[in-house]
Amino acid sequence: MDKKNKNKSNQNINKTSVYNPKNIRDYDTYDDYDEYDEDGYTVPKRQPVTPRGSGSSANRKKAPVKRTQTKRGRKQKSRGAYMAFYLLTLLAAVLICIGVFWAVFNMVTSGESSSGGSTQNPPTTQGSGQIVATNEIATTGLIISTNPRANSLEVLDIETEQVVTFTINQNTLMRSRTNEPLMFSDFNTGDIVDFRYPEAGSIVSSMTQSPRSWEQRNITGVRINLENDTIIWGNESYTFTENLKVIYNNQSVDISEIEANSVITMRGLGRTIWYIFVERGIGVLELVNAEEIQDGIIEFDGARPATLLSEDEEENRISLLEGSYRITVRGSNISTFAADIFIFSGQTTTLDLSSAEVVAGTLNISINVLDADVFINGERIRVSEPQVLSYGTYTITATHPNYENFEQTIEIDSAETSLDIVLVQAVSFTRVTIESTPSGADVFIDDIFVGITPLTIPLDMQNISGRTVIFRREGYQERSITMFEWQDTYRINLTPDPFFNHQDTPPPVIDDEND
């Protein structure tokens, strides 16, 4: 081969076997062929690699290695699969840890539950490693108060009825009546709790809302007998002791302050009540100036039946449950009156009804003749009943056969108006006949000469009854009779005077005008 062809052949070899120095990484002098480096470059078949700085300048010229994109993508996919496997392994490890923790927790809690009423804890290990048995006391108590800052609570021991103070720490097990974990803040005043604590200390090892306790919420209608310390609700009877706690508005109150209509919550153990919480007490609504309203009715926004107003102040004091009410007052002489009030337990709330707008007044009528007929604008009324009239002008009349008619116009412009009716007896005359035997006697009525018998005279009917008629005639004894309003003829026989000489007496002269 001539020199020219030999140089051309060397150039071709260099183009295929020598790599671009810029892209060469960590190759030996001889690399395996048909393999791929970590950057995805193709390694040629077993060709020597000329070290840098040796050989001719032609040999130092390296040919670039071609990148194979398909092979590089496969390597990236391999890395993604590794990351997925790592994450799945980590997740599985977490789930296994949670499962182990849950299993251990159930074993511990189930072991505590199965211990029942035992008053002894499992042996504990002291700092020296020695195992010592710790005795515990189990009791049931009523929480009187809690102190979260001091991690303490005041408890009434139901068995001994003594007040004790317990403390808790991070090792205290706290559970609900269904054995669910609780926090100290979940226990409140009035809870009945089962406690376990060391005999020689006051740190509670466990406290559980007692499953033996009961509660009656938002009840009313209880009857309290202070003589035998019993409370009756419905058909059930309960007892209580002097240590019964009654709470209202976060304050202790006496059980005697609970009324039958109060809304309360009771908690107890067996047939004994240890705690009463007054949800809603009883207050009093006092109605002022209710007597000014005629036919008054007060309504309490459907909370109780409507109540009739009364003129009696005591009857206008109404007991109501504590709370807000919409008061509506209706009456025949007022516009509908409404007000919003709040009733406080143990307090009296006053509602003045004088602010109700009066649109009618009451007319009270008195009359001196009870059987007279009385009319208002021509309509007959009963005088004995007050008359409620809208504001305005009315005509009042009264009639009686023996009295003059009465008529008067009045104005109703106030809550109450009075009218006194005095009937005047009508002037009427009747003709009265007066006779005597013998005739010719002088007639006097109440010593007033009225004529000679026989005579007929008109007399006022009002002046007849009880009047005296006197008969006088010379030679006869004087006679008298009493008149009555129902009698219109009077006759009398005169008796001669035995000491009088009748022969010398002329006959009487009869005046025709008196016939």
PDB file of N, CA and C in Angstrom, residues 341-399:
ATOM      1  N   ILE A 341     -90.914  40.951  76.201  1.00  0.00           N
ATOM      2  CA  ILE A 341     -90.370  40.972  77.552  1.00  0.00           C
ATOM      3  C   ILE A 341     -89.463  39.757  77.744  1.00  0.00           C
ATOM      4  N   PHE A 342     -88.645  39.812  78.790  1.00  0.00           N
ATOM      5  CA  PHE A 342     -87.817  38.669  79.182  1.00  0.00           C
ATOM      6  C   PHE A 342     -88.085  38.390  80.654  1.00  0.00           C
ATOM      7  N   ILE A 343     -88.409  37.145  80.945  1.00  0.00           N
ATOM      8  CA  ILE A 343     -88.686  36.725  82.312  1.00  0.00           C
ATOM      9  C   ILE A 343     -87.424  36.110  82.900  1.00  0.00           C
ATOM     10  N   PHE A 344     -86.988  36.650  84.042  1.00  0.00           N
ATOM     11  CA  PHE A 344     -85.826  36.127  84.744  1.00  0.00           C
ATOM     12  C   PHE A 344     -86.297  35.250  85.896  1.00  0.00           C
ATOM     13  N   SER A 345     -85.593  34.152  86.078  1.00  0.00           N
ATOM     14  CA  SER A 345     -85.951  33.230  87.145  1.00  0.00           C
ATOM     15  C   SER A 345     -85.819  33.901  88.504  1.00  0.00           C
ATOM     16  N   GLY A 346     -86.850  33.725  89.337  1.00  0.00           N
ATOM     17  CA  GLY A 346     -86.827  34.277  90.678  1.00  0.00           C
ATOM     18  C   GLY A 346     -87.041  35.769  90.750  1.00  0.00           C
ATOM     19  N   GLN A 347     -87.358  36.418  89.633  1.00  0.00           N
ATOM     20  CA  GLN A 347     -87.554  37.859  89.619  1.00  0.00           C
ATOM     21  C   GLN A 347     -88.941  38.207  89.093  1.00  0.00           C
ATOM     22  N   THR A 348     -89.383  39.439  89.397  1.00  0.00           N
ATOM     23  CA  THR A 348     -90.679  39.934  88.943  1.00  0.00           C
ATOM     24  C   THR A 348     -90.467  40.977  87.855  1.00  0.00           C
ATOM     25  N   THR A 349     -91.087  40.756  86.715  1.00  0.00           N
ATOM     26  CA  THR A 349     -91.035  41.693  85.592  1.00  0.00           C
ATOM     27  C   THR A 349     -92.374  42.405  85.498  1.00  0.00           C
ATOM     28  N   THR A 350     -92.361  43.744  85.472  1.00  0.00           N
ATOM     29  CA  THR A 350     -93.587  44.544  85.461  1.00  0.00           C
ATOM     30  C   THR A 350     -93.909  45.006  84.048  1.00  0.00           C
ATOM     31  N   LEU A 351     -95.179  44.877  83.670  1.00  0.00           N
ATOM     32  CA  LEU A 351     -95.661  45.361  82.374  1.00  0.00           C
ATOM     33  C   LEU A 351     -96.822  46.313  82.633  1.00  0.00           C
ATOM     34  N   ASP A 352     -96.614  47.610  82.316  1.00  0.00           N
ATOM     35  CA  ASP A 352     -97.634  48.635  82.547  1.00  0.00           C
ATOM     36  C   ASP A 352     -98.539  48.713  81.327  1.00  0.00           C
ATOM     37  N   LEU A 353     -99.830  48.407  81.538  1.00  0.00           N
ATOM     38  CA  LEU A 353    -100.790  48.391  80.433  1.00  0.00           C
ATOM     39  C   LEU A 353    -101.444  49.742  80.198  1.00  0.00           C
ATOM     40  N   SER A 354    -101.041  50.761  80.962  1.00  0.00           N
ATOM     41  CA  SER A 354    -101.624  52.082  80.738  1.00  0.00           C
ATOM     42  C   SER A 354    -101.193  52.669  79.410  1.00  0.00           C
ATOM     43  N   SER A 355    -100.129  52.135  78.837  1.00  0.00           N
ATOM     44  CA  SER A 355     -99.669  52.631  77.540  1.00  0.00           C
ATOM     45  C   SER A 355    -100.482  52.080  76.377  1.00  0.00           C
ATOM     46  N   ALA A 356    -101.400  51.166  76.659  1.00  0.00           N
ATOM     47  CA  ALA A 356    -102.265  50.649  75.600  1.00  0.00           C
ATOM     48  C   ALA A 356    -103.189  51.756  75.113  1.00  0.00           C
ATOM     49  N   GLU A 357    -103.353  51.862  73.813  1.00  0.00           N
ATOM     50  CA  GLU A 357    -104.184  52.921  73.236  1.00  0.00           C
ATOM     51  C   GLU A 357    -105.659  52.615  73.475  1.00  0.00           C
ATOM     52  N   VAL A 358    -106.324  53.548  74.201  1.00  0.00           N
ATOM     53  CA  VAL A 358    -107.737  53.369  74.509  1.00  0.00           C
ATOM     54  C   VAL A 358    -108.564  53.881  73.341  1.00  0.00           C
ATOM     55  N   VAL A 359    -109.451  53.076  72.834  1.00  0.00           N
ATOM     56  CA  VAL A 359    -110.322  53.456  71.717  1.00  0.00           C
ATOM     57  C   VAL A 359    -111.785  53.369  72.114  1.00  0.00           C
ATOM     58  N   ALA A 360    -112.070  53.015  73.358  1.00  0.00           N
ATOM     59  CA  ALA A 360    -113.441  52.920  73.846  1.00  0.00           C
ATOM     60  C   ALA A 360    -113.451  53.175  75.337  1.00  0.00           C
ATOM     61  N   GLY A 361    -114.606  53.579  75.835  1.00  0.00           N
ATOM     62  CA  GLY A 361    -114.745  53.845  77.254  1.00  0.00           C
ATOM     63  C   GLY A 361    -115.906  53.068  77.839  1.00  0.00           C
ATOM     64  N   THR A 362    -115.931  53.015  79.151  1.00  0.00           N
ATOM     65  CA  THR A 362    -116.986  52.305  79.860  1.00  0.00           C
ATOM     66  C   THR A 362    -117.976  53.318  80.427  1.00  0.00           C
ATOM     67  N   LEU A 363    -119.257  53.112  80.164  1.00  0.00           N
ATOM     68  CA  LEU A 363    -120.317  53.954  80.691  1.00  0.00           C
ATOM     69  C   LEU A 363    -121.037  53.190  81.793  1.00  0.00           C
ATOM     70  N   ASN A 364    -120.997  53.752  83.017  1.00  0.00           N
ATOM     71  CA  ASN A 364    -121.699  53.179  84.160  1.00  0.00           C
ATOM     72  C   ASN A 364    -122.926  54.036  84.462  1.00  0.00           C
ATOM     73  N   ILE A 365    -124.133  53.430  84.437  1.00  0.00           N
ATOM     74  CA  ILE A 365    -125.396  54.159  84.615  1.00  0.00           C
ATOM     75  C   ILE A 365    -126.056  53.720  85.913  1.00  0.00           C
ATOM     76  N   SER A 366    -126.501  54.693  86.681  1.00  0.00           N
ATOM     77  CA  SER A 366    -127.321  54.430  87.869  1.00  0.00           C
ATOM     78  C   SER A 366    -128.649  55.181  87.711  1.00  0.00           C
ATOM     79  N   ILE A 367    -129.773  54.621  88.232  1.00  0.00           N
ATOM     80  CA  ILE A 367    -131.105  55.212  88.085  1.00  0.00           C
ATOM     81  C   ILE A 367    -131.903  54.978  89.349  1.00  0.00           C
ATOM     82  N   ASN A 368    -132.778  55.929  89.685  1.00  0.00           N
ATOM     83  CA  ASN A 368    -133.540  55.825  90.926  1.00  0.00           C
ATOM     84  C   ASN A 368    -134.771  54.927  90.799  1.00  0.00           C
ATOM     85  N   VAL A 369    -135.171  54.612  89.605  1.00  0.00           N
ATOM     86  CA  VAL A 369    -136.315  53.722  89.380  1.00  0.00           C
ATOM     87  C   VAL A 369    -135.786  52.468  88.686  1.00  0.00           C
ATOM     88  N   LEU A 370    -135.713  51.367  89.420  1.00  0.00           N
ATOM     89  CA  LEU A 370    -135.029  50.193  88.904  1.00  0.00           C
ATOM     90  C   LEU A 370    -135.761  49.542  87.743  1.00  0.00           C
ATOM     91  N   ASP A 371    -137.116  49.662  87.718  1.00  0.00           N
ATOM     92  CA  ASP A 371    -137.844  48.998  86.637  1.00  0.00           C
ATOM     93  C   ASP A 371    -138.075  49.897  85.435  1.00  0.00           C
ATOM     94  N   ALA A 372    -137.368  51.014  85.386  1.00  0.00           N
ATOM     95  CA  ALA A 372    -137.480  51.901  84.230  1.00  0.00           C
ATOM     96  C   ALA A 372    -136.735  51.290  83.037  1.00  0.00           C
ATOM     97  N   ASP A 373    -137.123  51.659  81.861  1.00  0.00           N
ATOM     98  CA  ASP A 373    -136.476  51.212  80.630  1.00  0.00           C
ATOM     99  C   ASP A 373    -135.458  52.254  80.197  1.00  0.00           C
ATOM    100  N   VAL A 374    -134.191  51.797  79.961  1.00  0.00           N
ATOM    101  CA  VAL A 374    -133.104  52.698  79.592  1.00  0.00           C
ATOM    102  C   VAL A 374    -132.607  52.306  78.205  1.00  0.00           C
ATOM    103  N   PHE A 375    -132.351  53.325  77.370  1.00  0.00           N
ATOM    104  CA  PHE A 375    -131.930  53.084  75.988  1.00  0.00           C
ATOM    105  C   PHE A 375    -130.695  53.924  75.681  1.00  0.00           C
ATOM    106  N   ILE A 376    -129.763  53.338  74.853  1.00  0.00           N
ATOM    107  CA  ILE A 376    -128.614  54.064  74.306  1.00  0.00           C
ATOM    108  C   ILE A 376    -128.766  54.076  72.795  1.00  0.00           C
ATOM    109  N   ASN A 377    -128.961  55.290  72.267  1.00  0.00           N
ATOM    110  CA  ASN A 377    -129.226  55.453  70.826  1.00  0.00           C
ATOM    111  C   ASN A 377    -130.361  54.545  70.364  1.00  0.00           C
ATOM    112  N   GLY A 378    -131.391  54.452  71.199  1.00  0.00           N
ATOM    113  CA  GLY A 378    -132.579  53.688  70.846  1.00  0.00           C
ATOM    114  C   GLY A 378    -132.493  52.204  71.127  1.00  0.00           C
ATOM    115  N   GLU A 379    -131.357  51.692  71.611  1.00  0.00           N
ATOM    116  CA  GLU A 379    -131.200  50.267  71.909  1.00  0.00           C
ATOM    117  C   GLU A 379    -131.272  50.050  73.409  1.00  0.00           C
ATOM    118  N   ARG A 380    -132.203  49.175  73.823  1.00  0.00           N
ATOM    119  CA  ARG A 380    -132.403  48.943  75.239  1.00  0.00           C
ATOM    120  C   ARG A 380    -131.199  48.236  75.849  1.00  0.00           C
ATOM    121  N   ILE A 381    -130.840  48.613  77.049  1.00  0.00           N
ATOM    122  CA  ILE A 381    -129.683  48.034  77.730  1.00  0.00           C
ATOM    123  C   ILE A 381    -130.086  47.619  79.131  1.00  0.00           C
ATOM    124  N   ARG A 382    -129.177  46.850  79.757  1.00  0.00           N
ATOM    125  CA  ARG A 382    -129.326  46.512  81.167  1.00  0.00           C
ATOM    126  C   ARG A 382    -128.487  47.485  81.975  1.00  0.00           C
ATOM    127  N   VAL A 383    -129.163  48.233  82.818  1.00  0.00           N
ATOM    128  CA  VAL A 383    -128.467  49.265  83.585  1.00  0.00           C
ATOM    129  C   VAL A 383    -127.449  48.652  84.531  1.00  0.00           C
ATOM    130  N   SER A 384    -127.698  47.433  84.994  1.00  0.00           N
ATOM    131  CA  SER A 384    -126.800  46.802  85.963  1.00  0.00           C
ATOM    132  C   SER A 384    -125.455  46.417  85.366  1.00  0.00           C
ATOM    133  N   GLU A 385    -125.311  46.418  84.056  1.00  0.00           N
ATOM    134  CA  GLU A 385    -124.070  46.019  83.400  1.00  0.00           C
ATOM    135  C   GLU A 385    -123.347  47.229  82.838  1.00  0.00           C
ATOM    136  N   PRO A 386    -122.005  47.318  83.019  1.00  0.00           N
ATOM    137  CA  PRO A 386    -121.251  48.423  82.408  1.00  0.00           C
ATOM    138  C   PRO A 386    -121.345  48.345  80.887  1.00  0.00           C
ATOM    139  N   GLN A 387    -121.416  49.489  80.269  1.00  0.00           N
ATOM    140  CA  GLN A 387    -121.545  49.564  78.820  1.00  0.00           C
ATOM    141  C   GLN A 387    -120.234  50.056  78.218  1.00  0.00           C
ATOM    142  N   VAL A 388    -119.614  49.224  77.367  1.00  0.00           N
ATOM    143  CA  VAL A 388    -118.371  49.596  76.694  1.00  0.00           C
ATOM    144  C   VAL A 388    -118.730  50.214  75.351  1.00  0.00           C
ATOM    145  N   LEU A 389    -118.352  51.478  75.182  1.00  0.00           N
ATOM    146  CA  LEU A 389    -118.720  52.236  73.989  1.00  0.00           C
ATOM    147  C   LEU A 389    -117.485  52.836  73.355  1.00  0.00           C
ATOM    148  N   SER A 390    -117.428  52.764  72.038  1.00  0.00           N
ATOM    149  CA  SER A 390    -116.352  53.437  71.319  1.00  0.00           C
ATOM    150  C   SER A 390    -116.469  54.936  71.540  1.00  0.00           C
ATOM    151  N   TYR A 391    -115.310  55.598  71.406  1.00  0.00           N
ATOM    152  CA  TYR A 391    -115.328  57.037  71.607  1.00  0.00           C
ATOM    153  C   TYR A 391    -116.329  57.682  70.639  1.00  0.00           C
ATOM    154  N   GLY A 392    -117.170  58.601  71.189  1.00  0.00           N
ATOM    155  CA  GLY A 392    -118.169  59.277  70.373  1.00  0.00           C
ATOM    156  C   GLY A 392    -119.292  59.835  71.229  1.00  0.00           C
ATOM    157  N   THR A 393    -120.371  60.298  70.542  1.00  0.00           N
ATOM    158  CA  THR A 393    -121.520  60.927  71.197  1.00  0.00           C
ATOM    159  C   THR A 393    -122.697  59.962  71.197  1.00  0.00           C
ATOM    160  N   TYR A 394    -123.408  59.885  72.350  1.00  0.00           N
ATOM    161  CA  TYR A 394    -124.528  58.955  72.499  1.00  0.00           C
ATOM    162  C   TYR A 394    -125.700  59.672  73.182  1.00  0.00           C
ATOM    163  N   THR A 395    -126.933  59.186  72.862  1.00  0.00           N
ATOM    164  CA  THR A 395    -128.157  59.707  73.474  1.00  0.00           C
ATOM    165  C   THR A 395    -128.720  58.654  74.412  1.00  0.00           C
ATOM    166  N   ILE A 396    -128.892  59.051  75.669  1.00  0.00           N
ATOM    167  CA  ILE A 396    -129.396  58.144  76.701  1.00  0.00           C
ATOM    168  C   ILE A 396    -130.838  58.557  77.024  1.00  0.00           C
ATOM    169  N   THR A 397    -131.782  57.618  77.005  1.00  0.00           N
ATOM    170  CA  THR A 397    -133.179  57.882  77.358  1.00  0.00           C
ATOM    171  C   THR A 397    -133.644  56.860  78.383  1.00  0.00           C
ATOM    172  N   ALA A 398    -134.642  57.283  79.228  1.00  0.00           N
ATOM    173  CA  ALA A 398    -135.236  56.407  80.232  1.00  0.00           C
ATOM    174  C   ALA A 398    -136.721  56.728  80.338  1.00  0.00           C
ATOM    175  N   THR A 399    -137.539  55.672  80.435  1.00  0.00           N
ATOM    176  CA  THR A 399    -138.996  55.858  80.489  1.00  0.00           C
ATOM    177  C   THR A 399    -139.601  54.977  81.571  1.00  0.00           C
TER     178      THR A 399
END
